[in-house]
mmCIF file of C-alpha atoms in Angstrom:
data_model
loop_
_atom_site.group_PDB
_atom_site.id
_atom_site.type_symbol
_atom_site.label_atom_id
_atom_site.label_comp_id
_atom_site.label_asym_id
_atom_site.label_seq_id
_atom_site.Cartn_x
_atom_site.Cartn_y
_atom_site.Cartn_z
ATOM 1 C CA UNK A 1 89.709 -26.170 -90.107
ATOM 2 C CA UNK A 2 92.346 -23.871 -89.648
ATOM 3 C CA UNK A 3 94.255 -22.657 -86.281
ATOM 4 C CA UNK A 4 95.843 -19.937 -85.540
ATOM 5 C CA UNK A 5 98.883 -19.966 -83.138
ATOM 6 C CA UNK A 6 99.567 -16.914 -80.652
ATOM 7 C CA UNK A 7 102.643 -15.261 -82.049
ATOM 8 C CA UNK A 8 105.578 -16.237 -79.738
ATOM 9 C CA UNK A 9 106.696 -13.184 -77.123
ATOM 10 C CA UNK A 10 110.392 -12.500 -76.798
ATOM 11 C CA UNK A 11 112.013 -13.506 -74.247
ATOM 12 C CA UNK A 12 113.484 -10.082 -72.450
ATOM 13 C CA UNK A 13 117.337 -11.244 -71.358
ATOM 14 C CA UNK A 14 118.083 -10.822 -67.847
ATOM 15 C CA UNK A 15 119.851 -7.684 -67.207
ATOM 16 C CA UNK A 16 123.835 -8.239 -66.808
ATOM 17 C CA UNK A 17 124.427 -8.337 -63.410
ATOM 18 C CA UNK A 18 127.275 -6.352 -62.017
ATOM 19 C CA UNK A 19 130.496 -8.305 -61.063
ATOM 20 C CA UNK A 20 130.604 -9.397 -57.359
ATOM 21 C CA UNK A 21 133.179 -7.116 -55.234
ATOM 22 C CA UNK A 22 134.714 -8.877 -52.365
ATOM 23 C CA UNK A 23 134.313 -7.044 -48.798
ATOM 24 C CA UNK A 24 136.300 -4.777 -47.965
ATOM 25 C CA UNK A 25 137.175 -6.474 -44.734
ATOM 26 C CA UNK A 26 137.737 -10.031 -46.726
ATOM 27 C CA UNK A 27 140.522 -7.982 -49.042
ATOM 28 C CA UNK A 28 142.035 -6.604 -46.036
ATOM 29 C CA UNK A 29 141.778 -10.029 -44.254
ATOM 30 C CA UNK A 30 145.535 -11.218 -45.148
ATOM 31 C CA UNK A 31 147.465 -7.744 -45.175
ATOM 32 C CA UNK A 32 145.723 -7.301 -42.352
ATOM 33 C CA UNK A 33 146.929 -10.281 -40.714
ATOM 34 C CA UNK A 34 150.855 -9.783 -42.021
ATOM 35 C CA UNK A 35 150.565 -6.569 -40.736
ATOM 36 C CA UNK A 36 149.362 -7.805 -36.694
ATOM 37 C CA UNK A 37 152.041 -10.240 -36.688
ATOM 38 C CA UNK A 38 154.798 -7.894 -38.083
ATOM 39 C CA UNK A 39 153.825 -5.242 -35.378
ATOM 40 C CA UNK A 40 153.530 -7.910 -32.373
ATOM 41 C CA UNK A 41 156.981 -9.737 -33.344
ATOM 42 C CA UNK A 42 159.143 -6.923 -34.565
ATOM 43 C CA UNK A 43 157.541 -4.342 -32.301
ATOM 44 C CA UNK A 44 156.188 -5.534 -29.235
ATOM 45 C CA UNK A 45 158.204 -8.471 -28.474
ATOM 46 C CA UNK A 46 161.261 -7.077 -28.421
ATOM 47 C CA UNK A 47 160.166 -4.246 -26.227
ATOM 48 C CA UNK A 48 157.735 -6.540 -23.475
ATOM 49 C CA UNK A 49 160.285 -9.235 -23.266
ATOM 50 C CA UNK A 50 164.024 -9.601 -21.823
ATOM 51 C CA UNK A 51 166.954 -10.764 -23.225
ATOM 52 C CA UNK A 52 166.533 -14.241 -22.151
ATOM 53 C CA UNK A 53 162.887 -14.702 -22.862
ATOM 54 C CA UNK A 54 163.436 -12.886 -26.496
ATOM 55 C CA UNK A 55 165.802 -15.371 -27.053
ATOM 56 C CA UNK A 56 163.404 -18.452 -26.158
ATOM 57 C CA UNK A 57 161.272 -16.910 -29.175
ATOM 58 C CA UNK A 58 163.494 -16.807 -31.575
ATOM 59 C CA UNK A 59 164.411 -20.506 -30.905
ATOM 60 C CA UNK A 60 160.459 -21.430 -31.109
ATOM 61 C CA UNK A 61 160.488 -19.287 -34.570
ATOM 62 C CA UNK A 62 163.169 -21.229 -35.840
ATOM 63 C CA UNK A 63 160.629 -24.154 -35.366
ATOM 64 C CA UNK A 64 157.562 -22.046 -36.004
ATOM 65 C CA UNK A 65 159.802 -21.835 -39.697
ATOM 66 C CA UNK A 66 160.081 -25.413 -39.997
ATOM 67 C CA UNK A 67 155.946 -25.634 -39.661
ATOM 68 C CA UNK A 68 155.084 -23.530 -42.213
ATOM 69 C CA UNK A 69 157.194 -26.020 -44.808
ATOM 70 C CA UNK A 70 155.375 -28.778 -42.698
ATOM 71 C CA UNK A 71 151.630 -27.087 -43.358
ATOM 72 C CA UNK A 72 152.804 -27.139 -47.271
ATOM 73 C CA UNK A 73 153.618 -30.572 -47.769
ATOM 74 C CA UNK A 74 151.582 -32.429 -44.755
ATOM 75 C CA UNK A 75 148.923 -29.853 -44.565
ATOM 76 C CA UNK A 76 147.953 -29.022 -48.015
ATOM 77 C CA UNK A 77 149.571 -31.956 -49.756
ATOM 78 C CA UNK A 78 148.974 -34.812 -47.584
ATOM 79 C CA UNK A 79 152.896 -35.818 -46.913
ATOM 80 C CA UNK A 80 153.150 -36.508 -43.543
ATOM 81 C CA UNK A 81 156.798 -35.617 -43.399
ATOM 82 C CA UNK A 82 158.695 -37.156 -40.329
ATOM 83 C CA UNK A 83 161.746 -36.385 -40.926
ATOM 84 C CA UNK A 84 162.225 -32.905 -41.144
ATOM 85 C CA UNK A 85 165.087 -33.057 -38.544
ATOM 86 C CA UNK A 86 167.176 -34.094 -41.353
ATOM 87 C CA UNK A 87 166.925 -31.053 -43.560
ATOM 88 C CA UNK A 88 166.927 -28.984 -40.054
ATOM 89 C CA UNK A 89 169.842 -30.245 -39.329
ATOM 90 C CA UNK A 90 171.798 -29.694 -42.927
ATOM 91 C CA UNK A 91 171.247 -26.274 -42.689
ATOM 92 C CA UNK A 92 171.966 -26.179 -38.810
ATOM 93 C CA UNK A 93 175.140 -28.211 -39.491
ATOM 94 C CA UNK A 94 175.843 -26.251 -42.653
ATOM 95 C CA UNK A 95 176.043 -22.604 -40.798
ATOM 96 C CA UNK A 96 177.638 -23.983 -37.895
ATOM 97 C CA UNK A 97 180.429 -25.096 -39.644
ATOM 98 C CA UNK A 98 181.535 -21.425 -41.486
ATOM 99 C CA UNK A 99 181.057 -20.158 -37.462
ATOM 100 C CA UNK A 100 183.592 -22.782 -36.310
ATOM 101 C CA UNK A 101 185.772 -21.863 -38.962
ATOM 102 C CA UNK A 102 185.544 -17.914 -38.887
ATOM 103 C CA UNK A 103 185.880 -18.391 -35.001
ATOM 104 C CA UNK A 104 188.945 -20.348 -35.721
ATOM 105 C CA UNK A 105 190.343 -17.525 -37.737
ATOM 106 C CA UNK A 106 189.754 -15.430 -35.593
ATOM 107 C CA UNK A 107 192.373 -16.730 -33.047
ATOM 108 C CA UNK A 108 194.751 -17.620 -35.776
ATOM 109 C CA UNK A 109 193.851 -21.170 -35.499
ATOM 110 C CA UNK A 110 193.732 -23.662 -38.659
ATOM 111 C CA UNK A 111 191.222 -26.023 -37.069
ATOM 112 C CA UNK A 112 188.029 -25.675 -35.035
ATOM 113 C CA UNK A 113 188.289 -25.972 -31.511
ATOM 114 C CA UNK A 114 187.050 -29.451 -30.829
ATOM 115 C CA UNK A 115 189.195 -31.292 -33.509
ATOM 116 C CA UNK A 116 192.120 -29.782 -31.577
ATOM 117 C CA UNK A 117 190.770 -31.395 -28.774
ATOM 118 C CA UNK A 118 190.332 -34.674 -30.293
ATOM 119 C CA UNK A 119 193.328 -34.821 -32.483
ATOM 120 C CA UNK A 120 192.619 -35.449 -35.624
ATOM 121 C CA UNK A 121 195.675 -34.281 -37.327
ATOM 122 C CA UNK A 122 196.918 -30.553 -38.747
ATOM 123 C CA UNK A 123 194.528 -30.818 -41.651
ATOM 124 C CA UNK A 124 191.346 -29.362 -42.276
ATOM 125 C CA UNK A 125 189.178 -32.329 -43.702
ATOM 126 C CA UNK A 126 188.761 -31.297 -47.388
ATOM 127 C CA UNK A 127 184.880 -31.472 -46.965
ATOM 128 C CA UNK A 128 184.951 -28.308 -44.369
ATOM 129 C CA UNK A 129 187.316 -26.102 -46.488
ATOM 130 C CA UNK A 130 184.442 -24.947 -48.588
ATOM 131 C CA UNK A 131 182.430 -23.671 -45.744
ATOM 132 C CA UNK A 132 185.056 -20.842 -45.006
ATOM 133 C CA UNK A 133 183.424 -19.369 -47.321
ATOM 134 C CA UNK A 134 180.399 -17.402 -46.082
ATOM 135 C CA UNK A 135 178.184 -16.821 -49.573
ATOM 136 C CA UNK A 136 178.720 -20.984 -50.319
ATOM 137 C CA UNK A 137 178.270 -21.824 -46.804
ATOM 138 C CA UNK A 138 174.929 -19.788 -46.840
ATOM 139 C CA UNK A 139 173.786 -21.152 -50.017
ATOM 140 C CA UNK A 140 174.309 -24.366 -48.607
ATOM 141 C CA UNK A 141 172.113 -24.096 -45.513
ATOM 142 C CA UNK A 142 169.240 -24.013 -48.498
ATOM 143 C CA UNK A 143 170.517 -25.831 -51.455
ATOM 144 C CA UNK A 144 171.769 -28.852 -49.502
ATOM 145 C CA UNK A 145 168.805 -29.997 -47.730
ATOM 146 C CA UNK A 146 166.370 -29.364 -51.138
ATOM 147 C CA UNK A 147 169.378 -31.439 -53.481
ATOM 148 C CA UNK A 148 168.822 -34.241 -50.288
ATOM 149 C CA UNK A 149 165.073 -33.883 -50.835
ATOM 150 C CA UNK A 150 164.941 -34.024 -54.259
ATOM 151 C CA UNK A 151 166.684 -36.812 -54.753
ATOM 152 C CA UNK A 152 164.640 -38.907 -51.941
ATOM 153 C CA UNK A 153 161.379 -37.359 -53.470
ATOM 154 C CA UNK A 154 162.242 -38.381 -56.708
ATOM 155 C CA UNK A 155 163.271 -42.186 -55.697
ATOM 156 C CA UNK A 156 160.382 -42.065 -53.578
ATOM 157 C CA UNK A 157 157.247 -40.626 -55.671
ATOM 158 C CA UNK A 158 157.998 -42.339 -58.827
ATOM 159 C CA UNK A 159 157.581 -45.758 -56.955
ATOM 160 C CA UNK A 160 154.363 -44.466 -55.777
ATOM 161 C CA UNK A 161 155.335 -44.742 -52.118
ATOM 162 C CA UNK A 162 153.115 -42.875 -49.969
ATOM 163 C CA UNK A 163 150.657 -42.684 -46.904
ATOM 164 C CA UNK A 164 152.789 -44.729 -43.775
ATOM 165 C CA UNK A 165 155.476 -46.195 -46.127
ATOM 166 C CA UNK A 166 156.623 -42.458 -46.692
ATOM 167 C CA UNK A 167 156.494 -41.658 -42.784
ATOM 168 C CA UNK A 168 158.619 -44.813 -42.265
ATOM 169 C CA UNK A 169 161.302 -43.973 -44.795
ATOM 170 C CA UNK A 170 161.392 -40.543 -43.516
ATOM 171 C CA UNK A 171 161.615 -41.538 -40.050
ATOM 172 C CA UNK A 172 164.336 -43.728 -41.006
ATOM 173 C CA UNK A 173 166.424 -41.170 -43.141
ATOM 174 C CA UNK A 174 165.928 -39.130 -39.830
ATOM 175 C CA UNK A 175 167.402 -42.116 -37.536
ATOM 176 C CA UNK A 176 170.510 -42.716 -40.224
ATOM 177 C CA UNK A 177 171.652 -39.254 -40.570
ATOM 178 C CA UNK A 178 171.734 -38.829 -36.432
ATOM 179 C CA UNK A 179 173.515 -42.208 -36.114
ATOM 180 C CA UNK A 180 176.284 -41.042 -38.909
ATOM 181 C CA UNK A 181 176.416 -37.600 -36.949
ATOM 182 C CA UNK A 182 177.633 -39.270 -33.786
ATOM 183 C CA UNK A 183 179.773 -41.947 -35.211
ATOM 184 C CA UNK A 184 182.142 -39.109 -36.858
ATOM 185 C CA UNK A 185 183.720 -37.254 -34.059
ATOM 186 C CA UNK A 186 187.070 -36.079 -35.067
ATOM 187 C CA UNK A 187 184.579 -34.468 -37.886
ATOM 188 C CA UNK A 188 181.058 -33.360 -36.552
ATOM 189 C CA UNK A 189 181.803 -33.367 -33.587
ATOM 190 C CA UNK A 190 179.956 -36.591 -32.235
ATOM 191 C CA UNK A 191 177.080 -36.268 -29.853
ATOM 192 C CA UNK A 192 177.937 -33.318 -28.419
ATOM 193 C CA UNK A 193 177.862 -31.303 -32.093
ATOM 194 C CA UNK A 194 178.773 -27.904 -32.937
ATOM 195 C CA UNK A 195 178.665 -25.784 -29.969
ATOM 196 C CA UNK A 196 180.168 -22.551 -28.477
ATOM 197 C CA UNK A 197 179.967 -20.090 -31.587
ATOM 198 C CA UNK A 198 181.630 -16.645 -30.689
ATOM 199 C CA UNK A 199 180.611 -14.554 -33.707
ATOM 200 C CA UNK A 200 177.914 -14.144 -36.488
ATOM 201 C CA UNK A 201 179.482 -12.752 -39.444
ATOM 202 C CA UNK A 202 181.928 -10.753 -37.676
ATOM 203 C CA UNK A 203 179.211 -9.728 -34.886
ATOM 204 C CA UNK A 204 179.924 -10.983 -31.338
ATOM 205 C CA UNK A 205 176.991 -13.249 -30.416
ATOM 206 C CA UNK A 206 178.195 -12.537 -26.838
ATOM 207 C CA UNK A 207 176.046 -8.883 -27.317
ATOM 208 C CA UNK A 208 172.749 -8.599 -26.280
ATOM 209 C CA UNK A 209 172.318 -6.285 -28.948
ATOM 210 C CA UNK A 210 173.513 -8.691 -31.611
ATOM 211 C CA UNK A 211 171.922 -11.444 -30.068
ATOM 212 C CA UNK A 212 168.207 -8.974 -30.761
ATOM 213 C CA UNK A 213 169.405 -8.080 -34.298
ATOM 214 C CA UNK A 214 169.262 -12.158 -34.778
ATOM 215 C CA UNK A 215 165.905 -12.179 -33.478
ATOM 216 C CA UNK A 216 164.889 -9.857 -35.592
ATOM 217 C CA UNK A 217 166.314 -11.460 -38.516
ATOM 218 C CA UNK A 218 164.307 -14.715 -37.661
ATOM 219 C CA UNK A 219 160.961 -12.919 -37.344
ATOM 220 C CA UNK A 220 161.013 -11.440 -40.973
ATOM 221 C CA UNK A 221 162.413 -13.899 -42.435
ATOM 222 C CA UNK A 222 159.580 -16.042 -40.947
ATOM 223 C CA UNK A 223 156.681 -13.631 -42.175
ATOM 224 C CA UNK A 224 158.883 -13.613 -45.981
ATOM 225 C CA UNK A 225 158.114 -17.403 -45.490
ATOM 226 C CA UNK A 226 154.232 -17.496 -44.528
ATOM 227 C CA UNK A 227 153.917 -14.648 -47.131
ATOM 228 C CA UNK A 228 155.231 -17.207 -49.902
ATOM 229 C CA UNK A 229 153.705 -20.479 -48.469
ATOM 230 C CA UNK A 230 150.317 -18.193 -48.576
ATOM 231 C CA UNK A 231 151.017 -17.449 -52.264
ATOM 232 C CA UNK A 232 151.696 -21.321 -52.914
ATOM 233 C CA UNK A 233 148.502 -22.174 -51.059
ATOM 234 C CA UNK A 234 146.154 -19.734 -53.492
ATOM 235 C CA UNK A 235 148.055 -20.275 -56.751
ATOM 236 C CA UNK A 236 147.091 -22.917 -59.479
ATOM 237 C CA UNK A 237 149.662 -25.464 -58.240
ATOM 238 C CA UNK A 238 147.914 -25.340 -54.947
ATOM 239 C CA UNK A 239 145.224 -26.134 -56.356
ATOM 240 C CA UNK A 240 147.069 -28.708 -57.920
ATOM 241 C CA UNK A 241 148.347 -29.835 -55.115
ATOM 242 C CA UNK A 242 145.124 -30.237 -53.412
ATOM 243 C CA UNK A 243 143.841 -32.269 -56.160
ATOM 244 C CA UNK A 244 146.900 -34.740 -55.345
ATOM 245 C CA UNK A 245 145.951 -35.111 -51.948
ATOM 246 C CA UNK A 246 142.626 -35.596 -52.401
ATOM 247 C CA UNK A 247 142.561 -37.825 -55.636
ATOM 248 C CA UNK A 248 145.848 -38.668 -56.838
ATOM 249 C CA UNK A 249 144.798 -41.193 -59.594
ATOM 250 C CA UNK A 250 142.029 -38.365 -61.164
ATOM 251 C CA UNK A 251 145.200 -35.967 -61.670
ATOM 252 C CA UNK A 252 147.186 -38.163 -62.990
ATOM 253 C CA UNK A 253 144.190 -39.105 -66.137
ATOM 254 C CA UNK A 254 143.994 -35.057 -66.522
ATOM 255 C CA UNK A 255 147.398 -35.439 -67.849
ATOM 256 C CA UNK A 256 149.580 -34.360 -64.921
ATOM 257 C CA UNK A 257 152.254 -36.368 -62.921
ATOM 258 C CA UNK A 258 151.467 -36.657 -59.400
ATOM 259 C CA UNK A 259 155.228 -36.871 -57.944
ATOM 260 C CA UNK A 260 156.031 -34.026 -59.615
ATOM 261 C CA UNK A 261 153.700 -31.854 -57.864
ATOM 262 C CA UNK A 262 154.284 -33.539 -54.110
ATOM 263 C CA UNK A 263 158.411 -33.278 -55.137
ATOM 264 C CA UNK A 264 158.181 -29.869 -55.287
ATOM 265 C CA UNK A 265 156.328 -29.407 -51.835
ATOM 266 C CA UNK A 266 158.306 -31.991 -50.511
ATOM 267 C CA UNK A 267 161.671 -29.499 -51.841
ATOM 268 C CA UNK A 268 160.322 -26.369 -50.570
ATOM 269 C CA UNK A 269 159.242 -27.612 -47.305
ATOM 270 C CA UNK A 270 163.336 -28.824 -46.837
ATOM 271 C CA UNK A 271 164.440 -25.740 -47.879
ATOM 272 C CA UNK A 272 162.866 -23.833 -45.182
ATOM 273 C CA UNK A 273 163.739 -26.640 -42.411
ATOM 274 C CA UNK A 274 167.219 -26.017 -43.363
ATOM 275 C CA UNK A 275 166.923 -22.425 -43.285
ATOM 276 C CA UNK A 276 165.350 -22.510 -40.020
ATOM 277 C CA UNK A 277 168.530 -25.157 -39.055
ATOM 278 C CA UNK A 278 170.646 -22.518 -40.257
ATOM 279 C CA UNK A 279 168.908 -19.605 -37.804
ATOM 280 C CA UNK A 280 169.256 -21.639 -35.360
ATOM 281 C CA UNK A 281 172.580 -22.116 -34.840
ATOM 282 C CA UNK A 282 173.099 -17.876 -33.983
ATOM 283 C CA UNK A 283 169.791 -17.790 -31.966
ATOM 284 C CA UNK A 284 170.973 -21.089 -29.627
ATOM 285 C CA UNK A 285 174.537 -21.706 -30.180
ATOM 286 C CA UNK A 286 174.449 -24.986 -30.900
ATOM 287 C CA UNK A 287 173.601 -28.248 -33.172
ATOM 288 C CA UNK A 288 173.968 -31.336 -32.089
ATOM 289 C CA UNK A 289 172.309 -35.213 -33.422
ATOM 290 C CA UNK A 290 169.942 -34.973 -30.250
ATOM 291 C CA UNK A 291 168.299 -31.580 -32.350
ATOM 292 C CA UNK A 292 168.056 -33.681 -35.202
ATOM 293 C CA UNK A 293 166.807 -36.957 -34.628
ATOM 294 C CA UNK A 294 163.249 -38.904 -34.780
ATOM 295 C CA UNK A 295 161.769 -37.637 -31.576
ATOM 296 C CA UNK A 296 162.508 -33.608 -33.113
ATOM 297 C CA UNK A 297 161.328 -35.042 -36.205
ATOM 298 C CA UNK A 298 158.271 -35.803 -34.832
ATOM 299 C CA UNK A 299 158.292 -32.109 -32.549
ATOM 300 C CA UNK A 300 158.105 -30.717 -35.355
ATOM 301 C CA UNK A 301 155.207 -32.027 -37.092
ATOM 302 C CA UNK A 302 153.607 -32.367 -33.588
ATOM 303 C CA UNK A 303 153.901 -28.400 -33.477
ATOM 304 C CA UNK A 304 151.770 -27.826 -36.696
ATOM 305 C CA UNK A 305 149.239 -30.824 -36.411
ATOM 306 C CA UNK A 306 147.781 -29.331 -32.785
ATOM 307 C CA UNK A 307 147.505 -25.530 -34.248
ATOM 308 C CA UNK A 308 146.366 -26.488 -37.617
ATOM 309 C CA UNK A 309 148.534 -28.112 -40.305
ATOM 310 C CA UNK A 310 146.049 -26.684 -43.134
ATOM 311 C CA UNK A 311 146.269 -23.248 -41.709
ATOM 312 C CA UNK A 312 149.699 -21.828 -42.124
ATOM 313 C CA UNK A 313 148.992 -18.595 -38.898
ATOM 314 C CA UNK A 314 147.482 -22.203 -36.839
ATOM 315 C CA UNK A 315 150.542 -24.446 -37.877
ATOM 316 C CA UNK A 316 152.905 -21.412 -36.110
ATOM 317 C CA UNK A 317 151.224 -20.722 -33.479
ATOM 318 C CA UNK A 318 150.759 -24.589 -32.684
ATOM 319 C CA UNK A 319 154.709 -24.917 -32.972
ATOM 320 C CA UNK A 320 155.566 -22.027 -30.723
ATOM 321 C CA UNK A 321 152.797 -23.304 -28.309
ATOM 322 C CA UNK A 322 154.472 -26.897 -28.179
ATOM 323 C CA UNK A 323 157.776 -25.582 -28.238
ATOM 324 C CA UNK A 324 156.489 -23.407 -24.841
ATOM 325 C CA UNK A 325 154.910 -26.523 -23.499
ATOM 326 C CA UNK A 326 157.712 -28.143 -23.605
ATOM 327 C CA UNK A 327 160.668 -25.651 -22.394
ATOM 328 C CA UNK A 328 158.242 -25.402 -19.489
ATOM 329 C CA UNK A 329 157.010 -29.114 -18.778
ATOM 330 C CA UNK A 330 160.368 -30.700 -19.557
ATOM 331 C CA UNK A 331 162.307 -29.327 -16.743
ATOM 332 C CA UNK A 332 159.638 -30.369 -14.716
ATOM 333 C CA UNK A 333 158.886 -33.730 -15.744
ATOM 334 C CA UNK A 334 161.367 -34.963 -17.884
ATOM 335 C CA UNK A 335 160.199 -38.461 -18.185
ATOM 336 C CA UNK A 336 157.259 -37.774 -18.682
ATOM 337 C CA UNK A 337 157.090 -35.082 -21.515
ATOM 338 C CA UNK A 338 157.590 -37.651 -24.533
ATOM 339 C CA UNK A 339 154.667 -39.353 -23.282
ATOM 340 C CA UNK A 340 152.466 -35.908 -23.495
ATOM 341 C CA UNK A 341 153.628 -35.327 -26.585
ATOM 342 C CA UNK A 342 153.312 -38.218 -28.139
ATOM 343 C CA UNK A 343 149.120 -37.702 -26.593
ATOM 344 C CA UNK A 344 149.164 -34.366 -27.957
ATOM 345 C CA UNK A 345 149.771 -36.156 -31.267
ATOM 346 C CA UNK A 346 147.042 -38.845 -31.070
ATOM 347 C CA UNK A 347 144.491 -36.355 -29.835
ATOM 348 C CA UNK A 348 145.010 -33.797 -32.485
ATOM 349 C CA UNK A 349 145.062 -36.407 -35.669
ATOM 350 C CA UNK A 350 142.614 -38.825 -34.115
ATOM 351 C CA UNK A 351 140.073 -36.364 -32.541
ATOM 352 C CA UNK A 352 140.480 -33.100 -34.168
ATOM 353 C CA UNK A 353 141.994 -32.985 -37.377
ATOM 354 C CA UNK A 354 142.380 -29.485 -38.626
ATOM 355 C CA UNK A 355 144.316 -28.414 -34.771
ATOM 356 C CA UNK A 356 143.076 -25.802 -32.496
ATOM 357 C CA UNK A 357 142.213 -23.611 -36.118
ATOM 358 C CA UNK A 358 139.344 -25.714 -37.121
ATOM 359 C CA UNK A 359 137.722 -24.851 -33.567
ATOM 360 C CA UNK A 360 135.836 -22.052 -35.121
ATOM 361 C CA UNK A 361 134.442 -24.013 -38.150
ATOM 362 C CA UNK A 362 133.587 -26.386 -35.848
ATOM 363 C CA UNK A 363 131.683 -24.989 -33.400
ATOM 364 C CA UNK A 364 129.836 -22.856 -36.150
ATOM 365 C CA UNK A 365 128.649 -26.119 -38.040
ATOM 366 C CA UNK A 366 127.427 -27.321 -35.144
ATOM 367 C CA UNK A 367 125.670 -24.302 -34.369
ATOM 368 C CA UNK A 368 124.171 -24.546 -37.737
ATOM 369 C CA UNK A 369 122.715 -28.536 -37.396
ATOM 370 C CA UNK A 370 120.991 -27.330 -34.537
ATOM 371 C CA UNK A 371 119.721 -24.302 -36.132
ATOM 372 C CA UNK A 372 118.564 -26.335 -39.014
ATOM 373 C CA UNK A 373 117.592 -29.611 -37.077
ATOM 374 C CA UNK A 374 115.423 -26.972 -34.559
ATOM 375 C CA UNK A 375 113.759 -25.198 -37.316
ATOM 376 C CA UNK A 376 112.564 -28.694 -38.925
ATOM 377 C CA UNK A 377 110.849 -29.920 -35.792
#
């Protein structure tokens, strides 16, 4: 018996579809963004506030600085980093020094004011003289607080030390650099600090209008900052550093080597808390151990955890919002502010994780369940 089989049709390929093109409004999403916040803190601000409230923002951007490091290595790589007031304070410490000196010069004096006052001799302790110099003493307010960090980080991730351990030794670095700052006051300065700068690189910080031009300086230099944090967060070693957060031993069998990848955020995320340190100093006049300490320390992260630590426009705006909070509330209830904002802390990590940000995304999945949940019944 023979059987015949039906000749096999050919199979017609799908046509090539054309490559998806993101929306127009996605692509202009970011630039879009940069370009709001340029306008309202280079252009509005500084024509809708005074003197004194303009320069109450550019002390909150100094912190607002310090966040964005904080959404880097908390945020995107799971370090929760407690003792930024350290690397703050490096930088602070580090710019505040060439002012003391310059001011000194200025009147002809060898020494800064308060070691005059406390007598500590005709000679310049050989661990200032360096600072005199402006280029190495604004190097320093960067390359000091990373060298710090990456030696820690180094100690520190190759042991494998992470999750509360880290937070603890952090915390503590934070408590034995404050401690070390008051106990030298012939050379620091004690627990009053640095205080009383006259001039900024041979501008009189006395000006209002040099006192604006520092302000302005802050505000770009923080956009510079979220515009390269925003390039970390999208390039491959975000990625990467996602992956190390999320499943540290998985990275490590794909070949690379986890403390690598969290030294570097830890690094970056020091350098710009000792840049911000280093703004400081013009914007407030002053750095002192109580700027420095644990409770900062913990300001600091407080800042970016209730705006959004995974969101670097939330971890800002979260800073500058606590900052606000507390210029206002502090005066007012003194006592009582560490106990809000140690609250503020528990509420955001314990009951909403991604900060006021995540508010959205929130309320929109829960919009959907019901959507979903309604259209099942």
């Amino acid at each position: 018996m023979t059987t015949t089989t039906k000749p096999t049709e050919a199979v017609t390929p799908p046509p090539p579809q054309p490559p998806t093109r993101t929306p127009l409004l996605e692509r202009l999403r970011v630039p879009g963004g940069f370009a709001l916040g340029a306008v309202l803190l280079l252009g509005i601000a500084p024509l809708a506030l005074s003197d004194f409230r303009l320069a109450l923002l550019a002390k909150y951007l100094c912190y607002a600085i310090v966040a964005v490091g904080v959404s880097l290595a908390w945020g995107r790589g799971g370090l929760l980093v407690l003792g930024q007031g350290v690397f703050f304070g490096l930088g602070g410490y580090a710019m505040a020094m060439h002012l003391k000196l310059a001011d000194a010069a200025d009147t002809g004096e060898k020494l800064p004011d308060f070691m005059q006052l406390y007598g500590t001799g005709d000679t310049l302790p050989w661990w200032w003289e360096p600072f005199a110099n402006p280029l190495f003493a604004l190097a320093m307010t960067i390359v000091l607080p990373m060298t710090v960090a990456a030696l820690l980080g180094f100690l520190v991730f190759r042991r494998r030390v992470k999750g509360a351990y880290f937070a603890i030794l952090s915390q503590a670095l934070a408590a034995a650099f404050s401690i070390w700052l008051i106990g030298q006051q012939a050379t620091t300065g004690g627990t009053n600090g640095l205080t009383d700068m006259q001039g900024f690189f041979g501008y009189s910080l006395d000006d209002p209008v040099n006192q604006r031009m520092v302000y302005f300086v802050i505000a770009a230099v923080l956009l510079l900052l979220m515009a390269l944090a925003r390039q970390l967060f999208v390039s491959r070693y975000g990625e990467l550093l996602v992956a190390v957060r999320d499943s540290e031993e998985r990275v490590r069998f794909l070949g690379y080597n986890p403390a690598n990848v969290k030294l570097v955020a830890y690094v970056v995320a020091a350098g710009m808390a000792g840049l911000a340190g280093a703004l400081f100093v013009p914007a407030v006049g002053i750095i002192s151990p109580a700027l420095i300490g644990i409770v900062p320390s913990i300001g600091f992260v407080i800042g970016a955890a209730v705006g959004g630590r995974a969101s670097l426009v939330g971890a800002v705006l979260g800073a500058i919002a606590v900052a606000w909070t507390q210029s206002t509330l502090s005066d007012a209830y003194p006592a009582g502010w560490t106990y809000f904002q140690g609250l503020l802390f528990v509420v955001a990590v314990g009951f909403l994780p991604g900060g006021l940000a995540s508010l959205w995304t929130v309320a929109r999945n829960r919009r959907t369940r019901q959507a979903s949940s309604g259209g099942v019944a």
